[in-house]
mmCIF file of C-alpha atoms and ligand atoms in Angstrom:
data_model
loop_
_atom_site.group_PDB
_atom_site.id
_atom_site.type_symbol
_atom_site.label_atom_id
_atom_site.label_comp_id
_atom_site.label_asym_id
_atom_site.label_seq_id
_atom_site.Cartn_x
_atom_site.Cartn_y
_atom_site.Cartn_z
ATOM 1 C CA MET E 1 0.075 -0.099 0.231
ATOM 2 C CA PRO E 2 1.684 3.372 -1.242
ATOM 3 C CA TYR E 3 1.635 6.144 1.385
ATOM 4 C CA ASN E 4 3.594 8.857 -0.961
ATOM 5 C CA LEU E 5 7.013 8.188 1.014
ATOM 6 C CA LEU E 6 8.915 9.438 -1.823
ATOM 7 C CA LYS E 7 7.456 12.318 -3.378
ATOM 8 C CA GLY E 8 8.900 14.512 -4.885
ATOM 9 C CA LYS E 9 12.688 13.026 -4.256
ATOM 10 C CA LYS E 10 14.382 12.069 -7.617
ATOM 11 C CA GLY E 11 17.672 9.101 -7.936
ATOM 12 C CA ILE E 12 19.358 7.164 -9.633
ATOM 13 C CA ILE E 13 18.772 2.487 -9.593
ATOM 14 C CA PHE E 14 21.000 0.867 -10.256
ATOM 15 C CA GLY E 15 20.808 -3.407 -11.282
ATOM 16 C CA ALA E 16 17.623 -3.856 -12.291
ATOM 17 C CA LEU E 17 18.339 -7.061 -14.993
ATOM 18 C CA ASP E 18 14.899 -8.878 -15.202
ATOM 19 C CA GLU E 19 11.979 -8.653 -13.032
ATOM 20 C CA ASN E 20 13.423 -11.174 -10.399
ATOM 21 C CA SER E 21 16.040 -8.726 -9.313
ATOM 22 C CA ILE E 22 16.423 -6.824 -6.332
ATOM 23 C CA ALA E 23 16.230 -3.754 -7.637
ATOM 24 C CA TRP E 24 13.054 -4.162 -10.368
ATOM 25 C CA LYS E 25 11.410 -4.581 -6.975
ATOM 26 C CA THR E 26 13.209 -1.739 -5.962
ATOM 27 C CA ALA E 27 12.316 1.099 -8.641
ATOM 28 C CA GLU E 28 8.502 -0.460 -8.423
ATOM 29 C CA ARG E 29 7.609 0.152 -5.448
ATOM 30 C CA ILE E 30 9.818 3.625 -5.340
ATOM 31 C CA HIS E 31 7.613 4.603 -7.994
ATOM 32 C CA GLU E 32 4.105 3.865 -6.333
ATOM 33 C CA GLU E 33 5.373 5.695 -3.380
ATOM 34 C CA GLY E 34 5.806 9.058 -5.596
ATOM 35 C CA GLY E 35 9.596 8.564 -6.473
ATOM 36 C CA GLU E 36 10.975 9.857 -9.870
ATOM 37 C CA PHE E 37 14.220 8.453 -11.282
ATOM 38 C CA VAL E 38 17.075 6.798 -14.592
ATOM 39 C CA LEU E 39 16.564 3.331 -14.576
ATOM 40 C CA THR E 40 20.415 2.315 -15.772
ATOM 41 C CA ASN E 41 22.460 -1.002 -16.210
ATOM 42 C CA ALA E 42 25.786 -2.291 -17.999
ATOM 43 C CA PRO E 43 25.729 -1.778 -21.503
ATOM 44 C CA ILE E 44 25.767 -5.687 -21.747
ATOM 45 C CA ALA E 45 22.864 -6.242 -19.266
ATOM 46 C CA MET E 46 20.736 -3.783 -21.921
ATOM 47 C CA ARG E 47 20.510 -5.972 -24.634
ATOM 48 C CA MET E 48 18.057 -8.821 -22.703
ATOM 49 C CA GLY E 49 16.382 -5.483 -23.540
ATOM 50 C CA GLN E 50 14.119 -6.437 -20.195
ATOM 51 C CA ILE E 51 14.993 -3.505 -18.256
ATOM 52 C CA ASN E 52 12.304 -1.620 -21.265
ATOM 53 C CA GLN E 53 9.722 -2.835 -19.851
ATOM 54 C CA LEU E 54 10.558 -0.827 -16.105
ATOM 55 C CA ALA E 55 11.387 1.910 -17.752
ATOM 56 C CA GLU E 56 8.051 2.078 -19.715
ATOM 57 C CA LYS E 57 5.831 1.277 -16.185
ATOM 58 C CA THR E 58 7.496 2.969 -14.414
ATOM 59 C CA GLY E 59 7.556 5.975 -16.673
ATOM 60 C CA SER E 60 11.689 6.242 -16.467
ATOM 61 C CA GLN E 61 15.064 6.608 -19.377
ATOM 62 C CA ILE E 62 17.469 4.375 -18.805
ATOM 63 C CA ILE E 63 20.911 5.608 -19.397
ATOM 64 C CA PRO E 64 24.048 2.595 -19.927
ATOM 65 C CA ALA E 65 27.034 3.209 -17.439
ATOM 66 C CA ASP E 66 29.387 0.440 -16.751
ATOM 67 C CA ALA E 67 29.476 0.735 -13.372
ATOM 68 C CA THR E 68 33.342 0.254 -12.971
ATOM 69 C CA ASN E 69 33.993 2.986 -15.824
ATOM 70 C CA LEU E 70 34.278 6.420 -13.970
ATOM 71 C CA GLU E 71 33.305 8.044 -17.249
ATOM 72 C CA ASP E 72 30.410 6.044 -17.656
ATOM 73 C CA LEU E 73 29.684 7.560 -14.049
ATOM 74 C CA GLN E 74 29.620 11.290 -14.878
ATOM 75 C CA ASN E 75 27.668 10.710 -17.622
ATOM 76 C CA LEU E 76 25.285 9.278 -15.706
ATOM 77 C CA VAL E 77 24.896 11.011 -13.031
ATOM 78 C CA GLU E 78 25.343 15.111 -15.404
ATOM 79 C CA LYS E 79 22.530 13.637 -16.763
ATOM 80 C CA SER E 80 20.227 12.179 -14.945
ATOM 81 C CA MET E 81 19.904 15.635 -13.119
ATOM 82 C CA GLU E 82 19.618 16.916 -16.356
ATOM 83 C CA ILE E 83 16.054 14.335 -17.073
ATOM 84 C CA LEU E 84 15.081 15.439 -13.247
ATOM 85 C CA GLY E 85 15.834 18.353 -13.561
ATOM 86 C CA GLY E 86 17.881 18.310 -10.445
ATOM 87 C CA LYS E 87 19.742 17.368 -7.735
ATOM 88 C CA LEU E 88 19.261 14.247 -5.735
ATOM 89 C CA ASP E 89 17.827 12.003 -3.451
ATOM 90 C CA PHE E 90 18.489 8.811 -3.998
ATOM 91 C CA VAL E 91 20.991 6.562 -5.248
ATOM 92 C CA LEU E 92 20.251 2.167 -4.801
ATOM 93 C CA HIS E 93 23.439 0.210 -6.074
ATOM 94 C CA SER E 94 22.112 -3.075 -6.417
ATOM 95 C CA ILE E 95 25.447 -4.471 -8.947
ATOM 96 C CA GLY E 96 27.428 -8.358 -7.613
ATOM 97 C CA MET E 97 29.782 -9.766 -9.456
ATOM 98 C CA SER E 98 31.897 -12.509 -8.959
ATOM 99 C CA VAL E 99 34.264 -13.662 -11.894
ATOM 100 C CA ASN E 100 35.537 -16.692 -10.128
ATOM 101 C CA VAL E 101 32.153 -17.383 -8.976
ATOM 102 C CA ARG E 102 30.275 -18.251 -13.044
ATOM 103 C CA LYS E 103 33.654 -19.646 -13.718
ATOM 104 C CA GLY E 104 33.592 -23.028 -11.493
ATOM 105 C CA ARG E 105 36.445 -21.619 -9.345
ATOM 106 C CA ALA E 106 37.122 -23.108 -6.204
ATOM 107 C CA TYR E 107 37.802 -19.719 -3.267
ATOM 108 C CA THR E 108 41.199 -22.537 -2.905
ATOM 109 C CA ASP E 109 41.820 -21.568 -6.345
ATOM 110 C CA GLN E 110 41.531 -18.866 -7.594
ATOM 111 C CA LYS E 111 42.122 -16.703 -11.424
ATOM 112 C CA TYR E 112 43.524 -13.397 -9.837
ATOM 113 C CA ASP E 113 42.516 -11.748 -12.915
ATOM 114 C CA PHE E 114 38.921 -12.591 -11.785
ATOM 115 C CA THR E 115 39.051 -11.621 -8.300
ATOM 116 C CA THR E 116 40.641 -8.246 -9.172
ATOM 117 C CA LYS E 117 37.495 -7.461 -11.716
ATOM 118 C CA GLY E 118 35.451 -9.098 -8.995
ATOM 119 C CA TRP E 119 36.217 -6.342 -6.133
ATOM 120 C CA ASP E 120 36.164 -3.989 -9.035
ATOM 121 C CA VAL E 121 32.463 -5.133 -10.111
ATOM 122 C CA SER E 122 30.933 -6.239 -6.309
ATOM 123 C CA ALA E 123 32.448 -3.129 -3.896
ATOM 124 C CA VAL E 124 35.074 -0.803 -5.131
ATOM 125 C CA SER E 125 31.790 0.341 -8.368
ATOM 126 C CA PHE E 126 30.315 1.381 -4.963
ATOM 127 C CA HIS E 127 32.848 4.069 -4.488
ATOM 128 C CA LYS E 128 33.953 5.066 -7.566
ATOM 129 C CA VAL E 129 29.374 5.888 -7.503
ATOM 130 C CA MET E 130 29.698 7.682 -4.362
ATOM 131 C CA GLN E 131 33.242 10.210 -5.146
ATOM 132 C CA THR E 132 31.542 10.794 -8.758
ATOM 133 C CA LEU E 133 28.346 11.821 -7.080
ATOM 134 C CA TYR E 134 30.042 13.615 -4.774
ATOM 135 C CA GLN E 135 32.450 15.334 -6.827
ATOM 136 C CA ALA E 136 29.190 16.288 -9.458
ATOM 137 C CA GLU E 137 27.825 18.156 -6.084
ATOM 138 C CA ALA E 138 24.977 15.586 -7.541
ATOM 139 C CA MET E 139 22.959 14.968 -3.787
ATOM 140 C CA ASN E 140 20.320 16.993 -1.691
ATOM 141 C CA ASP E 141 20.741 17.158 1.527
ATOM 142 C CA TRP E 142 19.345 14.554 3.686
ATOM 143 C CA GLY E 143 20.163 12.048 0.726
ATOM 144 C CA SER E 144 20.440 8.822 1.154
ATOM 145 C CA ILE E 145 22.647 6.170 -0.474
ATOM 146 C CA VAL E 146 22.539 1.961 -0.107
ATOM 147 C CA ALA E 147 24.418 -0.817 -1.081
ATOM 148 C CA LEU E 148 23.061 -4.414 -1.420
ATOM 149 C CA THR E 149 25.416 -6.822 1.234
ATOM 150 C CA TYR E 150 25.336 -11.091 2.896
ATOM 151 C CA MET E 151 26.268 -11.900 5.750
ATOM 152 C CA ALA E 152 29.320 -13.590 4.333
ATOM 153 C CA ALA E 153 31.076 -10.225 4.588
ATOM 154 C CA GLN E 154 31.256 -11.635 8.817
ATOM 155 C CA ARG E 155 30.671 -15.327 8.872
ATOM 156 C CA THR E 156 31.775 -18.350 6.425
ATOM 157 C CA PHE E 157 29.533 -19.480 3.718
ATOM 158 C CA PRO E 158 31.608 -21.797 1.818
ATOM 159 C CA ASP E 159 29.902 -21.453 -1.460
ATOM 160 C CA TYR E 160 29.770 -17.625 -1.460
ATOM 161 C CA ASN E 161 33.800 -18.024 -2.927
ATOM 162 C CA ASP E 162 34.999 -14.426 -2.834
ATOM 163 C CA MET E 163 32.631 -13.030 -2.804
ATOM 164 C CA ALA E 164 32.099 -12.557 0.734
ATOM 165 C CA ASP E 165 35.634 -11.083 0.260
ATOM 166 C CA ASN E 166 33.339 -8.260 -2.252
ATOM 167 C CA LYS E 167 30.825 -8.449 0.599
ATOM 168 C CA ALA E 168 33.092 -7.383 3.222
ATOM 169 C CA TYR E 169 35.180 -4.216 1.146
ATOM 170 C CA LEU E 170 32.205 -3.091 0.008
ATOM 171 C CA GLU E 171 30.633 -2.863 3.368
ATOM 172 C CA SER E 172 33.583 -0.688 4.737
ATOM 173 C CA ILE E 173 33.415 1.416 2.067
ATOM 174 C CA ALA E 174 30.387 2.297 2.616
ATOM 175 C CA ARG E 175 31.226 3.068 6.153
ATOM 176 C CA SER E 176 34.273 5.559 4.818
ATOM 177 C CA PHE E 177 32.654 7.332 2.787
ATOM 178 C CA GLY E 178 29.310 7.668 5.081
ATOM 179 C CA TYR E 179 31.621 9.466 7.376
ATOM 180 C CA PHE E 180 32.342 12.486 4.317
ATOM 181 C CA PHE E 181 28.722 12.015 2.583
ATOM 182 C CA GLY E 182 27.674 13.040 6.492
ATOM 183 C CA LYS E 183 29.989 15.656 7.093
ATOM 184 C CA ASP E 184 30.092 17.382 3.399
ATOM 185 C CA LYS E 185 26.813 17.034 2.384
ATOM 186 C CA LYS E 186 24.890 15.600 5.376
ATOM 187 C CA VAL E 187 24.163 12.088 2.913
ATOM 188 C CA ARG E 188 22.943 8.776 4.525
ATOM 189 C CA VAL E 189 25.174 6.531 3.716
ATOM 190 C CA ASN E 190 24.149 2.133 4.483
ATOM 191 C CA THR E 191 24.409 -1.540 3.315
ATOM 192 C CA ILE E 192 21.229 -3.667 3.234
ATOM 193 C CA SER E 193 22.534 -7.128 4.650
ATOM 194 C CA GLN E 194 20.202 -9.123 3.086
ATOM 195 C CA SER E 195 18.648 -12.537 2.956
ATOM 196 C CA PRO E 196 19.702 -15.405 0.313
ATOM 197 C CA THR E 197 16.680 -14.414 -2.541
ATOM 198 C CA PRO E 198 16.356 -15.872 -5.795
ATOM 199 C CA THR E 199 17.920 -13.578 -8.613
ATOM 200 C CA THR E 200 20.409 -14.089 -11.247
ATOM 201 C CA ALA E 201 23.033 -12.778 -9.069
ATOM 202 C CA GLY E 202 22.195 -15.344 -6.051
ATOM 203 C CA GLN E 203 21.753 -18.540 -8.201
ATOM 204 C CA GLY E 204 24.844 -18.352 -9.009
ATOM 205 C CA VAL E 205 25.514 -19.321 -5.766
ATOM 206 C CA LYS E 206 26.683 -22.703 -6.025
ATOM 207 C CA GLY E 207 24.183 -25.327 -3.949
ATOM 208 C CA PHE E 208 21.610 -22.193 -3.897
ATOM 209 C CA GLY E 209 18.489 -24.069 -3.217
ATOM 210 C CA GLY E 210 19.579 -26.557 0.337
ATOM 211 C CA PHE E 211 21.408 -22.139 1.633
ATOM 212 C CA ILE E 212 17.550 -20.783 0.548
ATOM 213 C CA SER E 213 15.666 -23.252 2.144
ATOM 214 C CA TYR E 214 18.803 -22.900 5.196
ATOM 215 C CA ALA E 215 18.222 -19.626 6.265
ATOM 216 C CA ASP E 216 14.302 -19.849 6.061
ATOM 217 C CA LYS E 217 14.412 -22.295 8.328
ATOM 218 C CA MET E 218 16.349 -20.938 10.711
ATOM 219 C CA SER E 219 14.546 -16.888 10.925
ATOM 220 C CA PRO E 220 12.027 -16.695 13.052
ATOM 221 C CA LEU E 221 10.309 -14.887 10.228
ATOM 222 C CA GLY E 222 11.491 -16.281 7.438
ATOM 223 C CA ASN E 223 13.137 -14.663 4.381
ATOM 224 C CA ALA E 224 13.163 -11.375 3.814
ATOM 225 C CA THR E 225 12.138 -11.221 -0.140
ATOM 226 C CA ALA E 226 13.225 -8.828 -3.549
ATOM 227 C CA LEU E 227 10.137 -6.936 -1.767
ATOM 228 C CA ASP E 228 10.222 -7.229 1.247
ATOM 229 C CA CYS E 229 14.126 -5.873 0.675
ATOM 230 C CA ALA E 230 12.225 -3.424 -1.613
ATOM 231 C CA ASN E 231 9.645 -2.229 1.257
ATOM 232 C CA TYR E 232 12.930 -1.909 4.022
ATOM 233 C CA THR E 233 14.868 0.704 0.995
ATOM 234 C CA VAL E 234 12.044 2.854 0.199
ATOM 235 C CA SER E 235 12.298 3.646 4.186
ATOM 236 C CA LEU E 236 15.568 4.135 4.219
ATOM 237 C CA PHE E 237 15.256 6.344 1.388
ATOM 238 C CA SER E 238 12.453 8.699 2.658
ATOM 239 C CA ASP E 239 12.535 11.633 5.217
ATOM 240 C CA LEU E 240 11.760 9.222 7.981
ATOM 241 C CA THR E 241 16.180 7.450 8.211
ATOM 242 C CA ARG E 242 17.137 10.880 7.626
ATOM 243 C CA LYS E 243 20.103 10.369 11.371
ATOM 244 C CA VAL E 244 20.881 6.362 10.225
ATOM 245 C CA THR E 245 24.366 6.330 8.490
ATOM 246 C CA MET E 246 27.482 4.312 8.088
ATOM 247 C CA GLN E 247 25.129 1.255 9.315
ATOM 248 C CA ASN E 248 25.290 -2.649 7.587
ATOM 249 C CA LEU E 249 21.585 -3.440 8.416
ATOM 250 C CA PHE E 250 20.445 -6.793 8.279
ATOM 251 C CA HIS E 251 17.402 -7.256 6.409
ATOM 252 C CA ASP E 252 16.849 -11.640 7.247
ATOM 253 C CA GLY E 253 14.157 -12.399 9.343
ATOM 254 C CA GLY E 254 16.270 -12.246 12.426
ATOM 255 C CA PHE E 255 19.041 -15.438 10.543
ATOM 256 C CA SER E 256 21.838 -13.143 11.595
ATOM 257 C CA ASN E 257 21.224 -13.304 15.384
ATOM 258 C CA THR E 258 19.547 -17.161 15.420
ATOM 259 C CA GLY E 259 21.991 -19.795 16.811
ATOM 260 C CA VAL E 260 19.638 -23.089 15.909
ATOM 261 C CA SER E 261 15.516 -22.894 15.266
ATOM 262 C CA ASN E 262 14.095 -26.287 16.399
ATOM 263 C CA GLU E 263 13.024 -26.776 12.973
ATOM 264 C CA VAL E 264 17.573 -27.255 12.446
ATOM 265 C CA ILE E 265 17.116 -28.970 15.582
ATOM 266 C CA GLU E 266 14.288 -31.913 13.956
ATOM 267 C CA LYS E 267 16.591 -31.961 10.988
ATOM 268 C CA PHE E 268 19.301 -34.033 13.391
ATOM 269 C CA SER E 269 17.040 -35.592 15.969
ATOM 270 C CA GLU E 270 18.166 -39.316 15.749
ATOM 271 C CA GLU E 271 14.642 -39.707 16.707
HETATM 272 P P1 LIG Z 301 20.965 -9.427 -10.093
HETATM 273 O O1 LIG Z 301 21.560 -10.111 -10.921
HETATM 274 O O2 LIG Z 301 19.236 -9.204 -10.820
HETATM 275 O O3 LIG Z 301 21.450 -8.058 -9.841
HETATM 276 C C1 LIG Z 301 22.561 -8.058 -10.361
HETATM 277 C C2 LIG Z 301 23.062 -6.686 -11.459
HETATM 278 O O4 LIG Z 301 24.515 -6.008 -11.088
HETATM 279 C C3 LIG Z 301 22.913 -6.837 -12.797
HETATM 280 O O5 LIG Z 301 21.939 -5.914 -13.247
HETATM 281 C C4 LIG Z 301 23.984 -6.345 -13.167
HETATM 282 O O6 LIG Z 301 23.470 -6.416 -14.549
HETATM 283 C C5 LIG Z 301 24.460 -5.671 -12.486
HETATM 284 N N1 LIG Z 301 25.610 -5.350 -13.406
HETATM 285 C C6 LIG Z 301 26.502 -6.561 -13.061
HETATM 286 N N2 LIG Z 301 28.565 -5.909 -13.258
HETATM 287 C C7 LIG Z 301 27.759 -4.672 -13.630
HETATM 288 C C8 LIG Z 301 28.345 -3.217 -13.972
HETATM 289 N N3 LIG Z 301 29.993 -4.014 -14.146
HETATM 290 N N4 LIG Z 301 27.713 -2.497 -14.220
HETATM 291 C C9 LIG Z 301 26.519 -2.194 -13.970
HETATM 292 N N5 LIG Z 301 25.859 -3.004 -13.511
HETATM 293 C C10 LIG Z 301 26.997 -4.116 -13.455
HETATM 294 O O7 LIG Z 301 20.112 -9.627 -8.733
HETATM 295 P P2 LIG Z 301 20.402 -8.991 -7.034
HETATM 296 O O8 LIG Z 301 20.104 -10.665 -6.901
HETATM 297 O O9 LIG Z 301 19.249 -8.798 -7.294
HETATM 298 O O10 LIG Z 301 21.260 -8.772 -6.686
HETATM 299 C C11 LIG Z 301 20.953 -7.355 -6.354
HETATM 300 C C12 LIG Z 301 22.661 -6.888 -5.401
HETATM 301 O O11 LIG Z 301 22.240 -7.301 -4.333
HETATM 302 C C13 LIG Z 301 24.012 -7.223 -5.894
HETATM 303 O O12 LIG Z 301 24.801 -6.648 -5.004
HETATM 304 C C14 LIG Z 301 24.018 -9.028 -4.381
HETATM 305 O O13 LIG Z 301 24.888 -9.491 -4.450
HETATM 306 C C15 LIG Z 301 23.009 -8.404 -3.438
HETATM 307 N N6 LIG Z 301 22.130 -9.085 -2.840
HETATM 308 C C16 LIG Z 301 22.195 -10.133 -3.307
HETATM 309 C C17 LIG Z 301 21.498 -11.437 -2.421
HETATM 310 C C18 LIG Z 301 20.694 -12.732 -3.341
HETATM 311 O O14 LIG Z 301 20.834 -13.960 -2.501
HETATM 312 N N7 LIG Z 301 20.163 -12.609 -4.457
HETATM 313 C C19 LIG Z 301 20.877 -11.690 -1.519
HETATM 314 C C20 LIG Z 301 22.413 -10.384 -0.342
HETATM 315 C C21 LIG Z 301 22.641 -9.478 -1.505
#
């Protein structure tokens, strides 16, 4: 149910690939809440064409940008301000990719060119996005920037591979840049640590089916869905969370603070 929480707010949404994407659901919810935005994704992802449907549905324009490429990002930020008619209030970074995972390399057998590409796309891109926004003076006071992360940054999930390290790097960038964005521009920066979610990126993790059901059974409220995540992001883009910054916010139905659940114990009980 819409509450008009983002009426008059403008922003950029990275990472809507298809209708399962967390960024896709977030774009739909932001639109329902009265926000306006530019959609962006890597040029290669555009070729799949699905993002056009989302743009049509939400009355948005699309500007392709590889989030690791500074020229693309400068062009994106400049054009977005032209299209939206002013500075920005929110930015969602919903981007992740590990070449080692894609190519089936084990954590103990990484190809370091792949490792470097993965942290550039999944973590340093967040710094690049924020540095571009910061230097272009593109954010309004009390703006809000969110990136999506996973708890493998704190605890080991073996099949999450080098994405665990990329997420730790991403979360650190949120804290470090959050300081400067807060002090200098009154802008907040947070990461949302989301439950496993069946998307293209999520399903790339080996054994995802077992992983997602285990997380669901371990979480008192069950896994948070992509739509739940979209709702949480709306709250972080709204004026109701102005003093929340430099946080890694667990959005996981309670998983991260649960030692074990009765359902999981039952699975291991002999009788
Ligand atoms: P997705 O596959 O729908 O989205 C990933 C997006 O990253 C795609 O749109 C892809 O085109 C984009 N991308 C990749 N390389 C890029 C580049 N160089 N420049 C610009 N964009 C690029 O999957 P999902 O799950 O919606 O992922 C969104 C975020 O949520 C990621 O950061 C992911 O790690 C995070 N996350 C996902 C979870 C899951 O289980 N699906 C759990 C926790 C966090």
